[in-house]
């Protein structure tokens, strides 16, 4: 995983990170794991700044993933980075949107902010502020599991509950672009539908 992240950053920015790579994500619990967004922080060699940040988005219904690479240039904070949405994540959000992304270097605490905008209109916003709670040793993992049991399962359940709420409110529904195109195309023995390949944008 470490090598894959470095390869991705090098392919996008032309520079290979030489510092440590840190991951912000849920841990597998009771055999289940799901991360709507996983953040990979590529630190500079001296550990004082961010060389790059990779945020990998996973779509809930389709299980597809896309990795966006942000060139941080050694700064300790990334602010207001805008990236075109490249993956259909939710059937309640269209594709003609842009991510606005901000984060700081992880330490005793870290903060992340995501927005989806259409021009000047803010369509969606989510944020996370967290602090270091325990070391990743046996005792620390036990404490985390007791404090936050079944977090990946809870996350998945809350996503589907929110989807059911939006459907009940008759929110606009947007079909997966690839699946919709496949449904409308004439039947053919040569038709194939492939999920979008994982990639990056900067």
Short mmCIF file of C-alpha atoms in Angstrom, two decimals:
data_model
loop_
_atom_site.label_atom_id
_atom_site.label_comp_id
_atom_site.label_asym_id
_atom_site.label_seq_id
_atom_site.Cartn_x
_atom_site.Cartn_y
_atom_site.Cartn_z
CA UNK A 1 0.00 0.00 0.00
CA UNK A 2 2.85 2.37 0.88
CA UNK A 3 4.53 1.77 -2.50
CA UNK A 4 1.22 2.12 -4.38
CA UNK A 5 0.57 5.54 -2.81
CA UNK A 6 4.09 6.74 -3.62
CA UNK A 7 3.76 5.48 -7.21
CA UNK A 8 0.44 7.31 -7.61
CA UNK A 9 1.83 10.60 -6.28
CA UNK A 10 4.93 10.33 -8.46
CA UNK A 11 2.82 9.67 -11.57
CA UNK A 12 0.68 12.73 -10.81
CA UNK A 13 3.25 15.27 -9.56
CA UNK A 14 6.54 14.00 -10.99
CA UNK A 15 8.00 13.75 -7.48
CA UNK A 16 8.23 10.67 -5.30
CA UNK A 17 7.48 11.35 -1.61
CA UNK A 18 10.46 10.50 0.59
CA UNK A 19 8.79 10.98 3.97
CA UNK A 20 6.40 8.75 5.88
CA UNK A 21 2.89 7.96 4.62
CA UNK A 22 0.06 8.10 7.16
CA UNK A 23 -3.46 6.79 6.66
CA UNK A 24 -6.70 8.13 8.16
CA UNK A 25 -9.36 5.42 7.83
CA UNK A 26 -11.61 3.00 9.69
CA UNK A 27 -10.19 -0.32 10.84
CA UNK A 28 -11.89 -3.55 9.86
CA UNK A 29 -14.29 -4.60 12.62
CA UNK A 30 -16.18 -7.89 12.91
CA UNK A 31 -15.03 -8.80 9.40
CA UNK A 32 -16.46 -5.63 7.83
CA UNK A 33 -14.83 -2.44 6.65
CA UNK A 34 -16.02 0.52 4.62
CA UNK A 35 -14.35 3.90 4.20
CA UNK A 36 -16.31 6.49 2.22
CA UNK A 37 -13.07 8.48 2.13
CA UNK A 38 -9.57 7.31 3.01
CA UNK A 39 -6.86 9.95 3.41
CA UNK A 40 -3.19 9.24 2.74
CA UNK A 41 -0.87 11.94 4.05
CA UNK A 42 2.55 11.92 2.35
CA UNK A 43 4.88 13.84 4.64
CA UNK A 44 8.05 15.64 3.61
CA UNK A 45 11.37 14.00 4.44
CA UNK A 46 11.78 16.03 7.64
CA UNK A 47 8.17 15.39 8.68
CA UNK A 48 7.29 19.08 9.05
CA UNK A 49 5.06 19.46 6.00
CA UNK A 50 2.88 17.69 3.47
CA UNK A 51 4.42 16.62 0.19
CA UNK A 52 1.04 15.43 -1.11
CA UNK A 53 -2.36 14.23 0.07
CA UNK A 54 -4.26 11.41 -1.61
CA UNK A 55 -7.95 11.12 -0.88
CA UNK A 56 -9.55 7.94 -2.10
CA UNK A 57 -13.32 8.00 -2.49
CA UNK A 58 -15.39 4.79 -2.47
CA UNK A 59 -18.94 4.69 -3.83
CA UNK A 60 -21.33 2.85 -1.53
CA UNK A 61 -23.74 1.13 -3.95
CA UNK A 62 -21.23 0.24 -6.67
CA UNK A 63 -18.01 -0.37 -4.71
CA UNK A 64 -15.96 1.71 -7.16
CA UNK A 65 -13.00 3.80 -6.06
CA UNK A 66 -11.16 6.86 -7.33
CA UNK A 67 -8.00 8.42 -5.92
CA UNK A 68 -7.44 12.18 -6.13
CA UNK A 69 -3.89 13.48 -5.67
CA UNK A 70 -3.31 16.92 -4.16
CA UNK A 71 0.17 18.43 -4.50
CA UNK A 72 0.77 20.13 -1.15
CA UNK A 73 4.26 21.43 -1.99
CA UNK A 74 5.62 21.02 1.55
CA UNK A 75 2.98 23.18 3.25
CA UNK A 76 1.58 22.23 6.66
CA UNK A 77 -1.96 22.91 5.45
CA UNK A 78 -3.83 22.46 2.18
CA UNK A 79 -6.70 24.93 1.66
CA UNK A 80 -9.32 25.44 -1.02
CA UNK A 81 -8.05 22.86 -3.50
CA UNK A 82 -10.65 22.34 -6.24
CA UNK A 83 -10.93 19.09 -8.20
CA UNK A 84 -13.50 18.00 -10.74
CA UNK A 85 -15.70 15.18 -9.48
CA UNK A 86 -14.65 12.02 -11.35
CA UNK A 87 -16.63 9.25 -9.64
CA UNK A 88 -20.39 8.79 -9.25
CA UNK A 89 -20.52 8.27 -5.48
CA UNK A 90 -24.15 8.89 -4.54
CA UNK A 91 -27.32 8.52 -6.64
CA UNK A 92 -28.50 11.75 -5.02
CA UNK A 93 -25.62 13.89 -6.29
CA UNK A 94 -24.94 14.63 -9.98
CA UNK A 95 -21.55 14.49 -11.69
CA UNK A 96 -21.28 18.16 -12.72
CA UNK A 97 -19.73 19.19 -9.41
CA UNK A 98 -16.31 20.12 -8.04
CA UNK A 99 -14.68 19.07 -4.78
CA UNK A 100 -13.28 21.79 -2.57
CA UNK A 101 -10.83 20.18 -0.17
CA UNK A 102 -8.87 21.40 2.86
CA UNK A 103 -6.79 19.58 5.48
CA UNK A 104 -3.81 20.06 7.75
CA UNK A 105 -0.84 17.89 8.64
CA UNK A 106 -1.83 15.15 11.11
CA UNK A 107 -0.36 15.42 14.57
CA UNK A 108 -1.99 15.40 17.99
CA UNK A 109 -5.11 16.45 16.07
CA UNK A 110 -6.17 16.99 12.48
CA UNK A 111 -9.05 18.54 10.56
CA UNK A 112 -10.51 17.78 7.15
CA UNK A 113 -13.16 19.67 5.19
CA UNK A 114 -14.89 18.52 1.99
CA UNK A 115 -17.38 20.45 -0.10
CA UNK A 116 -19.12 19.76 -3.37
CA UNK A 117 -19.84 22.92 -5.35
CA UNK A 118 -21.56 23.80 -8.59
CA UNK A 119 -19.98 27.13 -9.42
CA UNK A 120 -20.67 29.40 -6.44
CA UNK A 121 -23.42 27.11 -5.12
CA UNK A 122 -22.53 24.81 -2.23
CA UNK A 123 -24.32 21.49 -2.75
CA UNK A 124 -22.80 19.33 -0.01
CA UNK A 125 -20.40 19.77 2.89
CA UNK A 126 -18.80 17.40 5.38
CA UNK A 127 -16.03 17.86 7.89
CA UNK A 128 -14.04 15.93 10.43
CA UNK A 129 -11.99 17.04 13.42
CA UNK A 130 -10.18 14.31 15.31
CA UNK A 131 -7.44 13.91 17.88
CA UNK A 132 -4.96 11.17 18.56
CA UNK A 133 -6.60 8.87 21.09
CA UNK A 134 -4.25 5.90 21.39
CA UNK A 135 -1.18 4.25 19.96
CA UNK A 136 -1.69 1.37 17.55
CA UNK A 137 -0.59 -1.30 19.97
CA UNK A 138 -2.74 -4.07 21.45
CA UNK A 139 -3.87 -1.98 24.40
CA UNK A 140 -4.61 1.07 22.25
CA UNK A 141 -6.64 -0.94 19.73
CA UNK A 142 -8.67 -2.49 22.55
CA UNK A 143 -9.48 0.99 23.89
CA UNK A 144 -10.54 2.23 20.46
CA UNK A 145 -12.81 -0.75 19.87
CA UNK A 146 -14.46 -0.26 23.26
CA UNK A 147 -14.94 3.48 22.70
CA UNK A 148 -16.16 3.20 19.12
CA UNK A 149 -17.50 -0.32 18.55
CA UNK A 150 -18.51 -1.44 15.05
CA UNK A 151 -17.73 1.94 13.47
CA UNK A 152 -17.49 0.66 9.85
CA UNK A 153 -20.84 -1.11 10.23
CA UNK A 154 -22.42 1.98 11.80
CA UNK A 155 -21.04 4.15 8.98
CA UNK A 156 -22.51 1.90 6.29
CA UNK A 157 -25.87 1.72 8.08
CA UNK A 158 -26.05 5.51 8.46
CA UNK A 159 -25.32 6.02 4.76
CA UNK A 160 -28.18 3.74 3.72
CA UNK A 161 -30.49 5.30 6.33
CA UNK A 162 -29.74 8.75 4.92
CA UNK A 163 -30.37 7.42 1.40
CA UNK A 164 -33.75 6.05 2.48
CA UNK A 165 -34.62 9.43 4.02
CA UNK A 166 -33.69 11.27 0.82
CA UNK A 167 -35.70 8.81 -1.28
CA UNK A 168 -38.72 9.27 0.99
CA UNK A 169 -38.43 13.02 0.51
CA UNK A 170 -38.35 12.47 -3.28
CA UNK A 171 -34.89 13.98 -3.69
CA UNK A 172 -33.66 13.99 -7.32
CA UNK A 173 -32.19 10.61 -8.31
CA UNK A 174 -29.20 10.43 -10.67
CA UNK A 175 -28.40 7.13 -12.34
CA UNK A 176 -24.81 5.94 -12.58
CA UNK A 177 -23.61 7.43 -15.91
CA UNK A 178 -22.06 4.17 -17.12
CA UNK A 179 -25.05 2.06 -16.07
CA UNK A 180 -27.55 4.52 -17.60
CA UNK A 181 -25.64 4.55 -20.90
CA UNK A 182 -25.58 0.77 -20.93
CA UNK A 183 -29.36 0.57 -20.31
CA UNK A 184 -30.13 2.98 -23.15
CA UNK A 185 -27.75 1.40 -25.70
CA UNK A 186 -29.09 -1.15 -28.22
CA UNK A 187 -28.50 -4.73 -27.15
CA UNK A 188 -25.37 -6.22 -28.68
CA UNK A 189 -23.17 -9.23 -28.06
CA UNK A 190 -20.22 -6.83 -28.13
CA UNK A 191 -21.54 -4.39 -25.52
CA UNK A 192 -19.41 -4.19 -22.39
CA UNK A 193 -19.77 -2.00 -19.36
CA UNK A 194 -16.65 -1.44 -17.29
CA UNK A 195 -16.39 0.59 -14.09
CA UNK A 196 -14.26 3.72 -14.30
CA UNK A 197 -10.60 2.91 -13.74
CA UNK A 198 -9.01 4.21 -10.58
CA UNK A 199 -6.96 7.29 -11.32
CA UNK A 200 -5.95 10.64 -10.01
CA UNK A 201 -6.40 14.33 -10.56
CA UNK A 202 -4.36 17.23 -9.41
#
